[in-house]
mmCIF file of C-alpha atoms in Angstrom:
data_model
loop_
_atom_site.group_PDB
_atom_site.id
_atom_site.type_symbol
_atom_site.label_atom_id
_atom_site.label_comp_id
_atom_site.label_asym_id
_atom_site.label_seq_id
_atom_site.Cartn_x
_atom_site.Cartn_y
_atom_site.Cartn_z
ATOM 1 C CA UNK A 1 0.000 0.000 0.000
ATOM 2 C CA UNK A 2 1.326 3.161 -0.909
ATOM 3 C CA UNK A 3 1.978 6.036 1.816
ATOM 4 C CA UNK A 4 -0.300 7.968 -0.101
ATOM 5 C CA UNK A 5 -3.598 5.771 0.015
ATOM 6 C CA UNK A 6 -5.984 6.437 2.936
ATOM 7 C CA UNK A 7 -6.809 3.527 5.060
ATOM 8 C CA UNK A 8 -9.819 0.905 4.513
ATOM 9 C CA UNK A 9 -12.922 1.691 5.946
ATOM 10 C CA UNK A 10 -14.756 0.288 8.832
ATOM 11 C CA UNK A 11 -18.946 0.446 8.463
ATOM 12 C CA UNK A 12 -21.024 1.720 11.197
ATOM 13 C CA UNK A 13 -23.893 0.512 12.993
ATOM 14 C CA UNK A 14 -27.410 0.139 11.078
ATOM 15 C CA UNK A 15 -31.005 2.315 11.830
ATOM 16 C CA UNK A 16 -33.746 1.353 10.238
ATOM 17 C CA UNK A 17 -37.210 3.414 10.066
ATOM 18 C CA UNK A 18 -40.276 0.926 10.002
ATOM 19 C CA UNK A 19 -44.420 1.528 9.930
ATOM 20 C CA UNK A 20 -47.040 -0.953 9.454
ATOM 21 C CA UNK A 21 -46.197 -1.394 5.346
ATOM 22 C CA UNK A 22 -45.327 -4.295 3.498
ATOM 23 C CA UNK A 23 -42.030 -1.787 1.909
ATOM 24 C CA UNK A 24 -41.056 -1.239 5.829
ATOM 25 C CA UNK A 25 -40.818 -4.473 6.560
ATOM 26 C CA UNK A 26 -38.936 -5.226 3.596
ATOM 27 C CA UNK A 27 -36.216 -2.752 4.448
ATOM 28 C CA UNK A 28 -35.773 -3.915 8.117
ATOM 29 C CA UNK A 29 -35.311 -7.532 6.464
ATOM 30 C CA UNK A 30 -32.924 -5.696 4.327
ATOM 31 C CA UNK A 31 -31.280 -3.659 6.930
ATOM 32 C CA UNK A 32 -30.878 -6.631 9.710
ATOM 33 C CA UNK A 33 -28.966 -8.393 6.872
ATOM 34 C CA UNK A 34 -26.847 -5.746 6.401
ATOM 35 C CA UNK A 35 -26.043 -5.238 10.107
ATOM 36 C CA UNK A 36 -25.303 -9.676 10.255
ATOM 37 C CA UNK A 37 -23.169 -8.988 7.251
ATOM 38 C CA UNK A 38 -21.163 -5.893 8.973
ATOM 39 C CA UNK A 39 -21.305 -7.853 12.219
ATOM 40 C CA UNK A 40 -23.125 -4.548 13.544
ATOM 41 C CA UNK A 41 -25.930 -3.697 15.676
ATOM 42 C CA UNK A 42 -29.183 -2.888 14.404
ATOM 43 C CA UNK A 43 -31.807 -0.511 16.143
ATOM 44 C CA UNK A 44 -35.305 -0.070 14.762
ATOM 45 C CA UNK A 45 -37.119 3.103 15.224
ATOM 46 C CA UNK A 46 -41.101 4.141 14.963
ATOM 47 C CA UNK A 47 -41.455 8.178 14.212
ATOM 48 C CA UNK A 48 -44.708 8.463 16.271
ATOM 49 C CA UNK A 49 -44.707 12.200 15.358
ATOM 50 C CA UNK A 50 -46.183 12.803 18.824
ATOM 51 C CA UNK A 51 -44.417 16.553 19.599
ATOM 52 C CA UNK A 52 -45.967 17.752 16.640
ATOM 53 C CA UNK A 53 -49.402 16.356 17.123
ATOM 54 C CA UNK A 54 -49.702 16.967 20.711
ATOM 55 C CA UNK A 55 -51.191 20.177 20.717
ATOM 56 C CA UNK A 56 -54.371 19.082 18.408
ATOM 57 C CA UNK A 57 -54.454 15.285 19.847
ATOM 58 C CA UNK A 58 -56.363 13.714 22.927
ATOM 59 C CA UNK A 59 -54.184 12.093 25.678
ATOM 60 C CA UNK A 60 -56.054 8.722 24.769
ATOM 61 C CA UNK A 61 -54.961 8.894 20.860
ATOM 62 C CA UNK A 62 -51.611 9.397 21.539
ATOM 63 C CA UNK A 63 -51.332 6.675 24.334
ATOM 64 C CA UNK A 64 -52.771 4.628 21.280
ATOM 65 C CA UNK A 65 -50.143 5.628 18.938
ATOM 66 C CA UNK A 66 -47.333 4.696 21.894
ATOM 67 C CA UNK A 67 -49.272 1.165 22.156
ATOM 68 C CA UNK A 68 -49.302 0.759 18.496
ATOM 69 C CA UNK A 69 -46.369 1.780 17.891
ATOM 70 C CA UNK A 70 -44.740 -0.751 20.663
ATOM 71 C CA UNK A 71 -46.800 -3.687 19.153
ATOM 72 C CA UNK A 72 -45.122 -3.106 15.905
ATOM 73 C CA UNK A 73 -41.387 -2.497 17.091
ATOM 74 C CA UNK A 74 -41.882 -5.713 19.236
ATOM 75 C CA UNK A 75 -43.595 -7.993 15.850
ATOM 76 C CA UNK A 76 -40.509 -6.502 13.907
ATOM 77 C CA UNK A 77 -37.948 -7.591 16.148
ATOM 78 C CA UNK A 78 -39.295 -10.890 16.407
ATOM 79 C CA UNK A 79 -39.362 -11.273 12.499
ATOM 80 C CA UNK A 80 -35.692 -9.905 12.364
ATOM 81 C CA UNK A 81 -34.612 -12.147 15.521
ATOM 82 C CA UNK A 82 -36.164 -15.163 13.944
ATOM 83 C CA UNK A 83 -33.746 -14.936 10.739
ATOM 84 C CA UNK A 84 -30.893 -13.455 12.405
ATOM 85 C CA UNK A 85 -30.856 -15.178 16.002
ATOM 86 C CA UNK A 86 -27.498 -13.531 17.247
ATOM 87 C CA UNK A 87 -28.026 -10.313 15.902
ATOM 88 C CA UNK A 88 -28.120 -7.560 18.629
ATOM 89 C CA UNK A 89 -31.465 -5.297 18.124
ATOM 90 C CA UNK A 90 -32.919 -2.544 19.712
ATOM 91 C CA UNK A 91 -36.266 -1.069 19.886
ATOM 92 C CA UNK A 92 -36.555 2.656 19.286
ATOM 93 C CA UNK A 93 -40.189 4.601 19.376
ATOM 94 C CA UNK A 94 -39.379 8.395 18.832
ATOM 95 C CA UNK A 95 -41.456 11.284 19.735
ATOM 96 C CA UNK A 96 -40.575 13.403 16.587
ATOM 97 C CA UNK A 97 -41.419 12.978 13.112
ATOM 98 C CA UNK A 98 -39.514 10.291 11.004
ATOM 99 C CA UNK A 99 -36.540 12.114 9.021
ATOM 100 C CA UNK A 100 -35.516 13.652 12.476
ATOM 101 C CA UNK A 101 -36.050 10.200 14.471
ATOM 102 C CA UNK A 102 -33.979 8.628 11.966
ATOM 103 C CA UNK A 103 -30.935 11.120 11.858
ATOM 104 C CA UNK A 104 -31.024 11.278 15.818
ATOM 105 C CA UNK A 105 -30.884 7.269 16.262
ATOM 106 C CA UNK A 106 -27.899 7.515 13.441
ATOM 107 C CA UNK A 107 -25.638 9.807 14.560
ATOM 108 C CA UNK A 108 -22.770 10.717 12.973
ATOM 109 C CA UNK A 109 -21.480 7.178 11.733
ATOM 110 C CA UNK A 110 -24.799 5.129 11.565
ATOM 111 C CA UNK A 111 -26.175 4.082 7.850
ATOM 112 C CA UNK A 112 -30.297 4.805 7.677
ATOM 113 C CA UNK A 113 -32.324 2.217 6.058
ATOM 114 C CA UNK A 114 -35.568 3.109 4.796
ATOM 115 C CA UNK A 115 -38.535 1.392 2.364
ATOM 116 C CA UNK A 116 -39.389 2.790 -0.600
ATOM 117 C CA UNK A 117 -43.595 4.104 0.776
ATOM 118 C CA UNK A 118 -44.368 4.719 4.639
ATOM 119 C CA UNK A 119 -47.999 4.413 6.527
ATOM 120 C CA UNK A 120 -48.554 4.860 9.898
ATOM 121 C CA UNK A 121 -46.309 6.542 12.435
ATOM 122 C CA UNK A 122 -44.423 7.627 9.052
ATOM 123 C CA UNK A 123 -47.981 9.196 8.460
ATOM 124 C CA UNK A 124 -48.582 8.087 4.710
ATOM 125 C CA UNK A 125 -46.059 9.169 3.048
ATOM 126 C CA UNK A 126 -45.710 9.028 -0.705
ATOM 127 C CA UNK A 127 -43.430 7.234 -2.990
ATOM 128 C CA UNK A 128 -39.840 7.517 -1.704
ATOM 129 C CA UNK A 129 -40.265 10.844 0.402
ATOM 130 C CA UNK A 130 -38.737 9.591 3.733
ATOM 131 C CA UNK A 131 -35.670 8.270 1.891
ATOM 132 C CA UNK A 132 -35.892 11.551 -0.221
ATOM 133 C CA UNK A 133 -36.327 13.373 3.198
ATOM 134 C CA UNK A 134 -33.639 11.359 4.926
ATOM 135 C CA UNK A 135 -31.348 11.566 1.880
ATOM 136 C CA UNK A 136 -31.479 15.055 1.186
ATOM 137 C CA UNK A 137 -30.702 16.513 4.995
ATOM 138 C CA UNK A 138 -28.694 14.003 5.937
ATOM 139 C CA UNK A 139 -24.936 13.121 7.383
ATOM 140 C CA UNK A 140 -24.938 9.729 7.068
ATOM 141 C CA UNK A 141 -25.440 7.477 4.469
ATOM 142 C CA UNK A 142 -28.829 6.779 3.907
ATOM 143 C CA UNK A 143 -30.200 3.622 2.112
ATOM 144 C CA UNK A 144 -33.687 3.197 0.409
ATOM 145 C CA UNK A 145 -34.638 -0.344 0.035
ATOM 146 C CA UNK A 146 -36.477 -0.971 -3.509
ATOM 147 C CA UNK A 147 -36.915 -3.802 -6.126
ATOM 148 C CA UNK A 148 -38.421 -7.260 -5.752
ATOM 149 C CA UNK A 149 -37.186 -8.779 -1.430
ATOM 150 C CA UNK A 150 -36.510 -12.201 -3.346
ATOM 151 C CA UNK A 151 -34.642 -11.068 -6.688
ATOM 152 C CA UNK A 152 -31.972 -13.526 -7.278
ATOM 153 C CA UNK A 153 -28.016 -12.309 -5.449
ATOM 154 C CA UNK A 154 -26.083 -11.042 -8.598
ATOM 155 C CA UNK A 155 -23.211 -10.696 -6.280
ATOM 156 C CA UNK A 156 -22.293 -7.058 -7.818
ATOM 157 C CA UNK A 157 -22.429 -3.651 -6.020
ATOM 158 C CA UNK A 158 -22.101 -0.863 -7.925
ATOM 159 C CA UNK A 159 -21.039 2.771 -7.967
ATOM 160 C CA UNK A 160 -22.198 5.562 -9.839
ATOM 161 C CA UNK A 161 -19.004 7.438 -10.249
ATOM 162 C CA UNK A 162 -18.438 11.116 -11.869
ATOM 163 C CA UNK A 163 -14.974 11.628 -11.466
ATOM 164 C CA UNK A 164 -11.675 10.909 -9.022
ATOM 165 C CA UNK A 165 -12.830 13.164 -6.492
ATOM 166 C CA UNK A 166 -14.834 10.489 -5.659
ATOM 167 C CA UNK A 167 -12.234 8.396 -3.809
ATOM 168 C CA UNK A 168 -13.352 9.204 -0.384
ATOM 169 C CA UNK A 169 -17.005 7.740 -0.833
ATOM 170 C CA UNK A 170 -15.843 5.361 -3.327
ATOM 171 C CA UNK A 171 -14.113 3.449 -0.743
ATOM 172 C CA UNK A 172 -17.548 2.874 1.606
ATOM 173 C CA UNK A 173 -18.897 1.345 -1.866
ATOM 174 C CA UNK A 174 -15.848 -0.690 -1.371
ATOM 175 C CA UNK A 175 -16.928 -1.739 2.002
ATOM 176 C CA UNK A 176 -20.226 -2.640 1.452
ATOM 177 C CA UNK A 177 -18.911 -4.915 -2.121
ATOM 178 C CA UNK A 178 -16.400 -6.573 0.609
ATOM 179 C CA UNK A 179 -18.924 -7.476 3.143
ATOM 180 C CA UNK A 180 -21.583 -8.638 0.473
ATOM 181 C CA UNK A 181 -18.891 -10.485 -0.743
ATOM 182 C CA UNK A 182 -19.791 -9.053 -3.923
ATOM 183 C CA UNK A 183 -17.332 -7.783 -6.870
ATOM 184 C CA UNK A 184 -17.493 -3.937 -7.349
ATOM 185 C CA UNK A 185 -18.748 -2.063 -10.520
ATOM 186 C CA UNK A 186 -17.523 1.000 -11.385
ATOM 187 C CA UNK A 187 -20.193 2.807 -13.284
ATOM 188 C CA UNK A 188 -19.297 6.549 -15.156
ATOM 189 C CA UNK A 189 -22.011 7.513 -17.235
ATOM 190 C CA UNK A 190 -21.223 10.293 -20.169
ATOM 191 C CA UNK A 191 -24.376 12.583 -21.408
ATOM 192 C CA UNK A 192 -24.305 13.503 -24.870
ATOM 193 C CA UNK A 193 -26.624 15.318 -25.067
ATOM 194 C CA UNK A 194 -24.885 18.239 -22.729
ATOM 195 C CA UNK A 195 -22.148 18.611 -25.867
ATOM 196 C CA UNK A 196 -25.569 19.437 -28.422
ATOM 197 C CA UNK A 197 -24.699 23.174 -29.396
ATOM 198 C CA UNK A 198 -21.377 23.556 -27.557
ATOM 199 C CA UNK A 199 -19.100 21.803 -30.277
ATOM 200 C CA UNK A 200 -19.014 22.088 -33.358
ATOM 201 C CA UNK A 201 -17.133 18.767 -34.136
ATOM 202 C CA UNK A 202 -19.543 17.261 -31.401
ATOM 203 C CA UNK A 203 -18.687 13.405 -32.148
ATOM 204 C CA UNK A 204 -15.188 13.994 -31.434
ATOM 205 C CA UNK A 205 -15.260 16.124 -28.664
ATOM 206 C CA UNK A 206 -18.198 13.389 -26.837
ATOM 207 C CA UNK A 207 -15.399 10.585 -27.633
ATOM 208 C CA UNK A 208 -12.611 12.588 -26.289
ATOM 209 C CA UNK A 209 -14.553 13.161 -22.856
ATOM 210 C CA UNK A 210 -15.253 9.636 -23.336
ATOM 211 C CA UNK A 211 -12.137 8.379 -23.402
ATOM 212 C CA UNK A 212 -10.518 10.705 -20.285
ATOM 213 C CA UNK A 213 -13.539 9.530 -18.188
ATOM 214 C CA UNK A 214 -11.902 5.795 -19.357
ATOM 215 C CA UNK A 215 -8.455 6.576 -18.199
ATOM 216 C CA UNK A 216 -9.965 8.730 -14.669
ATOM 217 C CA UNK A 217 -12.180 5.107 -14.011
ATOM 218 C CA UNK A 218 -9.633 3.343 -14.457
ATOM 219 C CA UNK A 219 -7.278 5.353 -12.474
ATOM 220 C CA UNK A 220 -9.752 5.264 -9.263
ATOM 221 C CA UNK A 221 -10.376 1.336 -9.868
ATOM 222 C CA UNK A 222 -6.755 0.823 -9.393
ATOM 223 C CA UNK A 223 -6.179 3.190 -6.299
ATOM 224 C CA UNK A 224 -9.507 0.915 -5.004
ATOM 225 C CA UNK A 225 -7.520 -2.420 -5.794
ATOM 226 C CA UNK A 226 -4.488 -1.393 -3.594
ATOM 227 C CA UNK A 227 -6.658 -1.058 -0.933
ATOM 228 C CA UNK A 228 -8.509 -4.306 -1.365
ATOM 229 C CA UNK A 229 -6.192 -6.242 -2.992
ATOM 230 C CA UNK A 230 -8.889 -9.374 -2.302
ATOM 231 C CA UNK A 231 -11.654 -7.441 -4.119
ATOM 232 C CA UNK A 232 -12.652 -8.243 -7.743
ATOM 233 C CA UNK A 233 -13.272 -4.866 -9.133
ATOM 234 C CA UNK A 234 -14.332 -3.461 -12.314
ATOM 235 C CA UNK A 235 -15.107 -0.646 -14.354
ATOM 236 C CA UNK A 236 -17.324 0.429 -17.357
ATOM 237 C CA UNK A 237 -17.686 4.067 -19.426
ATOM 238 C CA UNK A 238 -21.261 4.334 -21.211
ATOM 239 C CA UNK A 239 -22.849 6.712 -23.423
ATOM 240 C CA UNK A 240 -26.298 7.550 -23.734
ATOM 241 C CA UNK A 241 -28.897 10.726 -23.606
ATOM 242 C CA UNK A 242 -30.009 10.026 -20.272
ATOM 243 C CA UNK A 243 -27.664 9.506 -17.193
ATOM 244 C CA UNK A 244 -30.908 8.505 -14.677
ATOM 245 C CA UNK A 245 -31.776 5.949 -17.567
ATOM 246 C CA UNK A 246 -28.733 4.248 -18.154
ATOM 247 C CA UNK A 247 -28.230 4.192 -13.897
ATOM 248 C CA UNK A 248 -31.873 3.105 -13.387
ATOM 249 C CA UNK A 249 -31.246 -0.168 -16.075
ATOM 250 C CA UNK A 250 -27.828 -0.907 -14.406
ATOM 251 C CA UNK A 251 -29.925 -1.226 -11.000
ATOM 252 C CA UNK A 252 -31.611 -4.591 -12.108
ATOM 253 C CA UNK A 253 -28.240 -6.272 -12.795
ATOM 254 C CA UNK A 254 -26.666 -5.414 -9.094
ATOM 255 C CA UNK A 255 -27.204 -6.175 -5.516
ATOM 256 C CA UNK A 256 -26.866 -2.372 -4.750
ATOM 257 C CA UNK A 257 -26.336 1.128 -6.067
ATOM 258 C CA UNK A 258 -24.042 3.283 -4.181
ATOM 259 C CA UNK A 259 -23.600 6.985 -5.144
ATOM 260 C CA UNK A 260 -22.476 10.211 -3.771
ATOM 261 C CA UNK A 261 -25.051 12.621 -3.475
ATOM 262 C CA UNK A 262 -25.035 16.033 -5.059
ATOM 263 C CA UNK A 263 -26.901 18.145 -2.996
ATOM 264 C CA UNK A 264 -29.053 21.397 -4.929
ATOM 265 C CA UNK A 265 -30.462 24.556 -2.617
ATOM 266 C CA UNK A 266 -34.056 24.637 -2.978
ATOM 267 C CA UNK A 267 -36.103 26.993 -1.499
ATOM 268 C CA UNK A 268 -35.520 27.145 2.466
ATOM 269 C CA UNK A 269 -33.573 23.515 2.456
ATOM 270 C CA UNK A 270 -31.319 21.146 0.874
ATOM 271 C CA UNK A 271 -33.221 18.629 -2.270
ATOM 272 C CA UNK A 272 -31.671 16.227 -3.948
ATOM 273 C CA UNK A 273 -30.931 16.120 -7.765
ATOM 274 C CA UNK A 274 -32.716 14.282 -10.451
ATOM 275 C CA UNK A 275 -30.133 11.520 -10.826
ATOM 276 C CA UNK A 276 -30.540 10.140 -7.365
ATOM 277 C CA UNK A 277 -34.445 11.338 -7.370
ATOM 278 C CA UNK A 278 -34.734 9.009 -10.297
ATOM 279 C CA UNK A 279 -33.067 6.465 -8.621
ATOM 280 C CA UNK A 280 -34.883 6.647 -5.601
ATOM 281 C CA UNK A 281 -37.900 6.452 -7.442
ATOM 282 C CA UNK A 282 -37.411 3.848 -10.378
ATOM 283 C CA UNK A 283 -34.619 1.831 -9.020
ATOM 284 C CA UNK A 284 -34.770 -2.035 -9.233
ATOM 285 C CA UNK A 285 -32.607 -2.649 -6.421
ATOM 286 C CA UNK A 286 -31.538 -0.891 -3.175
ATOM 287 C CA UNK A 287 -30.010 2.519 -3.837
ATOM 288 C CA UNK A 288 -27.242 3.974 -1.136
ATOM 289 C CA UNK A 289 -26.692 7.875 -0.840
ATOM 290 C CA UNK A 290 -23.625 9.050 0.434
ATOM 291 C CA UNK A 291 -23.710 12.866 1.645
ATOM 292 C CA UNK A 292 -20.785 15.842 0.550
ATOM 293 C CA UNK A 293 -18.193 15.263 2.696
ATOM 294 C CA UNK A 294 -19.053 11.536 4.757
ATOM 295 C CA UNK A 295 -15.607 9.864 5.972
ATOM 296 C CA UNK A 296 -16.419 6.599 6.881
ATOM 297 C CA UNK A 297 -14.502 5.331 10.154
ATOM 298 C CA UNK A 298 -11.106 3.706 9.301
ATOM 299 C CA UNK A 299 -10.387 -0.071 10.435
ATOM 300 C CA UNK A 300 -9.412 -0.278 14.273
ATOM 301 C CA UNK A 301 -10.608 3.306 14.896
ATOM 302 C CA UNK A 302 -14.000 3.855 17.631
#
């Protein structure tokens, strides 16, 4: 290993959100394998909401939400103890609403797990928006569970990558590959369509970005090898006219998509941008968000 290569990663402890739907009890499947796999605990948490309802709620509904929401921690532990006997799990019911419940159990080196829809104490919530919630204000990485719970183990993760500044997350894609015992795909996507107008010799100028997003792949896959010198990994350049479509069809050939997360300013708060909104929303498999800036905890460190 050279001297200057940053150490191999070590990945943190697992939160999942659950309510009473099918997709939340999917992900804490999902996320109780990923804690075995990591050799992690796992702590599931209920977002009853209750702070902000109190005001407008009788004592005797939100006593019912508390008992409801205990009912289905303890039936989800049981389902997630039954699979994974030795795996450590504890029950969380918050107070608050679910992005904050989930951030607060996580702290700064947790990974969130969320399912694609929420009902109850996630208070029917639409198509992805607690992992786009999570996602999009969050520290940690954050992973939405989608596609079919028994799709057949490709034994590939992959990572959407832009460039070599990606190194730092890159390696917690490397992580998660090792532990899954999975091969890594690196995946660089060029647009074509952003050259229309700009070039004049278009064609040449798409294949010359082409081939120096080749050469910066390949440069990262190596840096990645040195690290894990055990891990098969790989590394592809394609061209298209839509960087969501070509990402969302790579999704049903992997066991999860890892990508760093671009963060745009929207309004009073932080949103994510279409790439990983498309993901979140189309994807056929699991789909991991890694914030600006994340540094995953090196081996042997606390």
């Amino acid at each position: 290993m050279t001297s200057d290569l940053p150490d191999p990663v070590e990945l943190g402890p697992v939160v999942v959100g659950v309510d009473a739907s099918p997709q939340a009890r999917a992900a804490a499947l999902w996320a109780a394998a990923e804690a075995d796999l990591r050799g992690r605990p796992l702590t599931v948490v209920h977002g009853t909401d209750i702070d902000g309802r109190s005001v407008l709620t009788s004592a005797e509904t939100i006593q019912a939400l508390r008992d409801t929401a205990r009912d289905l921690l303890d039936d989800t532990a049981d389902a997630v103890r039954e699979k994974y006997p030795d795996l450590t799990v504890t029950k969380e019911i918050s107070r608050e609403d679910a992005v904050t419940s989930l951030h607060a159990a996580a702290g700064d080196r947790g990974t969130i797990v969320v399912g694609s829809r929420g009902l109850g104490g996630f208070a029917a919530l639409t198509l992805g928006s607690v992992g786009l919630g999570v996602a999009a204000r969050t520290a940690v990485p954050v992973t939405v569970v989608r596609g079919e719970p028994d799709r057949p183990r490709t034994g590939v993760v992959t990572a959407a990558v832009n460039s070599t500044s990606d190194l730092d997350w890159l390696l917690i894609a490397a992580a998660e590959a090792r532990v899954h015992q999975a091969s890594l795909r690196l995946l660089s996507v060029t647009n074509v369509l952003a050259y229309v107008g700009r070039f004049t010799t278009m064609l040449d100028t798409v294949g010359e970005i082409t081939e120096e997003k080749v050469h910066e792949t390949a440069a990262v896959a190596d840096r990645i090898r040195k690290l894990y010198p055990d891990l098969t990994v790989t590394h592809d350049v394609e061209t298209g006219t839509s960087v969501p479509g070509i990402l969302v069809e790579a999704t049903a050939l992997t066991d999860l998509l890892v990508m760093g997360a671009r963060n745009r300013v929207l309004g009073s708060g932080a949103a994510l941008g279409r790439v990983t909104h498309a993901l979140l929303h189309h994807g056929h498999c699991p789909v991991q968000i890694i914030p600006p800036g994340y540094a995953a905890t090196a081996d042997g460190d606390s």
